[in-house]
CSV table of C-alpha atoms in Angstrom, one decimal:
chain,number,residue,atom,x,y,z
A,1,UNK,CA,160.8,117.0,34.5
A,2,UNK,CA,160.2,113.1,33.2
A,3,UNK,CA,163.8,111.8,32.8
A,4,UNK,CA,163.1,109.1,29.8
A,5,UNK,CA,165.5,106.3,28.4
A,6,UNK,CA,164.3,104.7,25.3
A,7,UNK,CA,166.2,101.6,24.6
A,8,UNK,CA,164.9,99.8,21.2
A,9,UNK,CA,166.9,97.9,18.6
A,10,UNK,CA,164.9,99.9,15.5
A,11,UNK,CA,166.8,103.2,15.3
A,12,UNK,CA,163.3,105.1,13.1
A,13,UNK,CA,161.2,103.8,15.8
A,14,UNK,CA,163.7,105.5,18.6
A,15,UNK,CA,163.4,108.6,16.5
A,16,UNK,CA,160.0,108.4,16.6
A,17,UNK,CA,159.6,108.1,20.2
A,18,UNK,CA,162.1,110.6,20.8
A,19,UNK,CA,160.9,113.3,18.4
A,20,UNK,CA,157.1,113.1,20.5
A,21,UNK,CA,158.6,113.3,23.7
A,22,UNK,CA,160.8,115.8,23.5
A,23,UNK,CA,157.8,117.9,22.1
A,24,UNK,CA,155.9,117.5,25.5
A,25,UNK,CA,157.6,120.9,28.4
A,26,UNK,CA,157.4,118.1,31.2
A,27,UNK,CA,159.3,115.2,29.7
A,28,UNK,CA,163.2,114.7,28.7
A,29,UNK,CA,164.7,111.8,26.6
A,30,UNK,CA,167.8,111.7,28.7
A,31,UNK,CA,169.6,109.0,26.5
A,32,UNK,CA,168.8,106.0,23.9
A,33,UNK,CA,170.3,102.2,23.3
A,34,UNK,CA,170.0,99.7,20.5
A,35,UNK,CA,170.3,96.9,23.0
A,36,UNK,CA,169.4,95.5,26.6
A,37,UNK,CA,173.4,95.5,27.5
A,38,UNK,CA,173.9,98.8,26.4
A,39,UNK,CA,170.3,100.1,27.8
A,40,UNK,CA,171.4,98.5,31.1
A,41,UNK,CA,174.3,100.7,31.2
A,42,UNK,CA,173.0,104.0,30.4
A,43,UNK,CA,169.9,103.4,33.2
A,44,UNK,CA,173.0,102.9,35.9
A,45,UNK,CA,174.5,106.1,34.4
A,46,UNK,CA,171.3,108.2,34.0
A,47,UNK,CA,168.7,106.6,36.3
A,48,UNK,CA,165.8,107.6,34.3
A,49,UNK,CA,162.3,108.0,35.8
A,50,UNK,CA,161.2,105.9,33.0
A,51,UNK,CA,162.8,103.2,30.9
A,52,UNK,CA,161.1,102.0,27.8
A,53,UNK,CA,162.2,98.6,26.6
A,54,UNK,CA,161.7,96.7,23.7
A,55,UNK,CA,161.6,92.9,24.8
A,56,UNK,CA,162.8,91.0,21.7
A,57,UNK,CA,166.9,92.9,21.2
A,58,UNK,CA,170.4,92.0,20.4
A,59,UNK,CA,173.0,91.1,22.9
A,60,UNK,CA,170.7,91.0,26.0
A,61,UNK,CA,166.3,91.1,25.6
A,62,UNK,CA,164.3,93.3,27.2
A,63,UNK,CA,163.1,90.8,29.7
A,64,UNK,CA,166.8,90.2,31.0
A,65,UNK,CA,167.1,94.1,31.3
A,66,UNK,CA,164.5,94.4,33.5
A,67,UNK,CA,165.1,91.7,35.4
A,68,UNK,CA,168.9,93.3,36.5
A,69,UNK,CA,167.3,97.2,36.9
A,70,UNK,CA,164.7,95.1,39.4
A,71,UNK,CA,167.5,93.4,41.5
A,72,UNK,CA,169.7,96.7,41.7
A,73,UNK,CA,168.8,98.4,44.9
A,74,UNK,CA,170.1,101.9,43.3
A,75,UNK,CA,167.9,101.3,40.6
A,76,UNK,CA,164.5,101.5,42.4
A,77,UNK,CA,163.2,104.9,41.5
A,78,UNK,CA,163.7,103.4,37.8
A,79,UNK,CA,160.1,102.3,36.5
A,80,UNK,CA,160.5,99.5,33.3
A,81,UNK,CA,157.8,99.7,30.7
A,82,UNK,CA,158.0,97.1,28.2
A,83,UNK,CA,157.7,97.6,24.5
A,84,UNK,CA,156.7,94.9,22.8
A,85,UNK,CA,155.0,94.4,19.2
A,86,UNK,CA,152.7,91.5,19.9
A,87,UNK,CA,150.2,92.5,22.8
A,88,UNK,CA,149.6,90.3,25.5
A,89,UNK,CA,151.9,87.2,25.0
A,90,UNK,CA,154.4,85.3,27.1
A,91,UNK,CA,157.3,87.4,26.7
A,92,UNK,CA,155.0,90.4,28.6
A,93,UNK,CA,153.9,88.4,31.2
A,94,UNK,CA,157.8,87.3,31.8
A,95,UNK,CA,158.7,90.7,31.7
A,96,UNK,CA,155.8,91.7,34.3
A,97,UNK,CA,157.5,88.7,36.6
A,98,UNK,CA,161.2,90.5,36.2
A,99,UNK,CA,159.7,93.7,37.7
A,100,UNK,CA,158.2,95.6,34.7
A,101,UNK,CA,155.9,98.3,35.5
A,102,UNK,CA,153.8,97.3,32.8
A,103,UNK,CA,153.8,97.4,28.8
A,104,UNK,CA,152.7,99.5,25.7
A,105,UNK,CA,151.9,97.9,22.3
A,106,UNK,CA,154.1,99.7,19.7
A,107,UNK,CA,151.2,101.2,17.5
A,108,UNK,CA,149.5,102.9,20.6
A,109,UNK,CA,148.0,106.4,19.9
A,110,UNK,CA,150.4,109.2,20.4
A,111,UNK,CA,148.5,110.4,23.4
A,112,UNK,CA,147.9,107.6,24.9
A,113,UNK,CA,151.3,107.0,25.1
A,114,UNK,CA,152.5,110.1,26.7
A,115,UNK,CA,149.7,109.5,28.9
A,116,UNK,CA,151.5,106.2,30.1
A,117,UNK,CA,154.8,107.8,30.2
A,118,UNK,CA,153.7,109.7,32.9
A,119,UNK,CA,151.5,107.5,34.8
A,120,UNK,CA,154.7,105.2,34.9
A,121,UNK,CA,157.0,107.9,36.2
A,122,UNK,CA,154.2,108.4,38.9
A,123,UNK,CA,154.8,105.4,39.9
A,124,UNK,CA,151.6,103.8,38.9
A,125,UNK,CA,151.2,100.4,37.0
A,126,UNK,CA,150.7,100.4,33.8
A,127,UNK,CA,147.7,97.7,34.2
A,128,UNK,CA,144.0,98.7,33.3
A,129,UNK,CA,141.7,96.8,34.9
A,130,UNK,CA,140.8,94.9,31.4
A,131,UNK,CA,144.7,94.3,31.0
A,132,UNK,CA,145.1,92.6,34.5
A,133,UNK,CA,142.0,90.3,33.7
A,134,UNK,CA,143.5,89.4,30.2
A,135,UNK,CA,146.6,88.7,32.0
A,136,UNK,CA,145.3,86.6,34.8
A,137,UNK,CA,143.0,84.7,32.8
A,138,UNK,CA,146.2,83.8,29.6
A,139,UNK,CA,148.9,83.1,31.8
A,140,UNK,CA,148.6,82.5,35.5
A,141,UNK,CA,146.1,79.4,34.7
A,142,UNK,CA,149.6,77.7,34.6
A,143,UNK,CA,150.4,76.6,37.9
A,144,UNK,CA,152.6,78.7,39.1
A,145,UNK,CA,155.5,78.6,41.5
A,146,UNK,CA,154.0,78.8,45.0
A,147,UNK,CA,155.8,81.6,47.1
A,148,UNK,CA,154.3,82.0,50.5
A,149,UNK,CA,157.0,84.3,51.9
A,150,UNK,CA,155.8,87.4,53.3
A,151,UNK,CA,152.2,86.9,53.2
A,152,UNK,CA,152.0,86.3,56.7
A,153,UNK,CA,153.3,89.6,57.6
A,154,UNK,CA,150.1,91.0,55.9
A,155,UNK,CA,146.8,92.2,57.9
A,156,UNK,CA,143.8,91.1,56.6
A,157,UNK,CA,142.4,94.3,55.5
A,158,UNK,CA,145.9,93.8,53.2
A,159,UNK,CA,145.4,90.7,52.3
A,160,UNK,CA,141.7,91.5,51.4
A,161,UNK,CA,143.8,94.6,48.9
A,162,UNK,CA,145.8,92.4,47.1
A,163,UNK,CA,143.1,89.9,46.3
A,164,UNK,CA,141.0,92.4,44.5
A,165,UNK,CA,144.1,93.9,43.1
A,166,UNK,CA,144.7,90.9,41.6
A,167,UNK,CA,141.6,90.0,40.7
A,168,UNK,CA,141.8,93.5,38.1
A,169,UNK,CA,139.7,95.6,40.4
A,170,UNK,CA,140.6,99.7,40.5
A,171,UNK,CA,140.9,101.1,43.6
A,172,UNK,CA,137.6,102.5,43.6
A,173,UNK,CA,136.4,99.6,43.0
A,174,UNK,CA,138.2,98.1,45.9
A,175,UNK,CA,137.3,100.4,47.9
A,176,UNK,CA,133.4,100.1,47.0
A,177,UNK,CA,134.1,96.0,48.1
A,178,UNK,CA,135.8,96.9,51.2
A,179,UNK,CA,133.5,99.6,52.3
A,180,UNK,CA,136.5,102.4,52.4
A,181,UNK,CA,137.8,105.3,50.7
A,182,UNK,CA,140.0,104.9,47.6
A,183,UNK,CA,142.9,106.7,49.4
A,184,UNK,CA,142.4,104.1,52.3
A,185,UNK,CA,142.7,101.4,49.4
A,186,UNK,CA,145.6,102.9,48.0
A,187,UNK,CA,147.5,102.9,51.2
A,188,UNK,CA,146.9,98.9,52.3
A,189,UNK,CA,148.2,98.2,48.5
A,190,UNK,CA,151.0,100.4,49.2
A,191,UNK,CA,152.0,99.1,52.2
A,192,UNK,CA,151.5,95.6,50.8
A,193,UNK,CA,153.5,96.0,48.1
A,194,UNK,CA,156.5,97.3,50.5
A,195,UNK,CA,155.8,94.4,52.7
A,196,UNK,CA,156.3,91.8,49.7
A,197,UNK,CA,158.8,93.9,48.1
A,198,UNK,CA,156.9,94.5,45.2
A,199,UNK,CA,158.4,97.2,42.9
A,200,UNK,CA,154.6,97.9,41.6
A,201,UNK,CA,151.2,97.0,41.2
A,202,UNK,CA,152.0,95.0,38.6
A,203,UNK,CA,154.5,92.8,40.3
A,204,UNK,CA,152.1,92.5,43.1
A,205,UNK,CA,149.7,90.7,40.9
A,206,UNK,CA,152.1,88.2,40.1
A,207,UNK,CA,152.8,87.5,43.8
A,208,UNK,CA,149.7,87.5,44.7
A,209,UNK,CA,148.8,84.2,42.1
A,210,UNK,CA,152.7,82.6,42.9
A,211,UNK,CA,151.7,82.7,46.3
A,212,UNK,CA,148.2,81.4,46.1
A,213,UNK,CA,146.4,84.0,47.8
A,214,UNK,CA,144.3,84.4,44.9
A,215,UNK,CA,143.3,81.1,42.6
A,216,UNK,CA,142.8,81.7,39.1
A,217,UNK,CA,139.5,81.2,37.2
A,218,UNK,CA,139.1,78.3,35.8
A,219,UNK,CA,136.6,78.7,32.8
């Protein structure tokens, strides 16, 4: 069972959310919140497989939320996904840098979005291909703080990963460039993403830009 917390300041959108997941046999909306305090709270007292989050709330944002469920050790098996109104804007990729599993837009398709409540409680980034390039090339153009620590302690078969990782590539697709299966692919990202302490893939395509392994396009 999919243990989900929906935290939203917009009490028919809640009911919305709740009333389509509690329709599904494999998923449970364990509790909800009309702010990031009172969200924060109920993920400590719950720990939900999933969190939803709105970014823009009362009291404490989204973004703040997620950033204190990604620094709480007993809070790891918690995966953030941002809800957010406005697509691919600052306030996502901020939350992506706090430790968000990825985002949905608010007037997703009903399947689609169970479809991503689940891939999130996998443990899986919620971060197409087309999403991660969208991301890369909008906001890490901006130089970014350089963070260098850890990289070392990759191999370069890991190294090579995260690169195309961050560069939006699947992991067939990384494993077509590297010449190795897409389980193989999976488990160098895996193992770089412990290595980094990276809660996801998401978070790992951040690093990979604040650190410099990976340059962003310039045109």
């Amino acid at each position: 069972m999919i243990r989900v917390l929906l935290v939203d300041d917009q009490p028919l959108l809640r009911s919305a959310f709740r009333a389509l997941l509690n329709l599904e046999d494999d998923i449970e909306v364990v509790a909800e919140a009309a702010d990031g305090e009172e969200g924060l709270a109920l993920v400590r007292k719950h720990l939900p497989d999933v969190a939803l989050i709105d970014i823009q709330m009362p009291v404490m944002d989204g973004i703040e939320a997620t950033r204190r469920i990604a620094a709480d050790p007993a809070l790891a098996g918690v995966h953030v996904v941002i809800l957010t109104n406005y697509g691919m804007d600052e306030y996502v990729f901020n939350a992506l840098r706090a430790g968000a599993a990825g985002f949905l837009v608010k007037d997703i398709l009903p399947e689609d979005f169970l479809h991503a409540v689940r891939v999130a409680a996998r443990g899986d980034a919620l971060l197409a291909p087309a999403i991660t390039r969208k991301l890369i090339d909008r906001y890490v153009t901006q130089p970014p703080p350089t963070r260098t620590g850890g990289l070392k302690e990759l191999t370069s078969r890991e190294r090579e990963a995260v690169a195309l990782t961050a560069q939006g590539l699947s992991n067939n697709e990384i494993a077509d460039r590297m010449v190795i299966t897409p389980l193989t692919a999976k488990t160098h990202i895996n193992r770089a993403m412990t290595k980094l302490h990276a809660r996801d893939r998401a978070q790992l395509v951040v690093l990979a830009y604040e650190s410099g392994l990976v340059t962003p396009r310039t045109s």
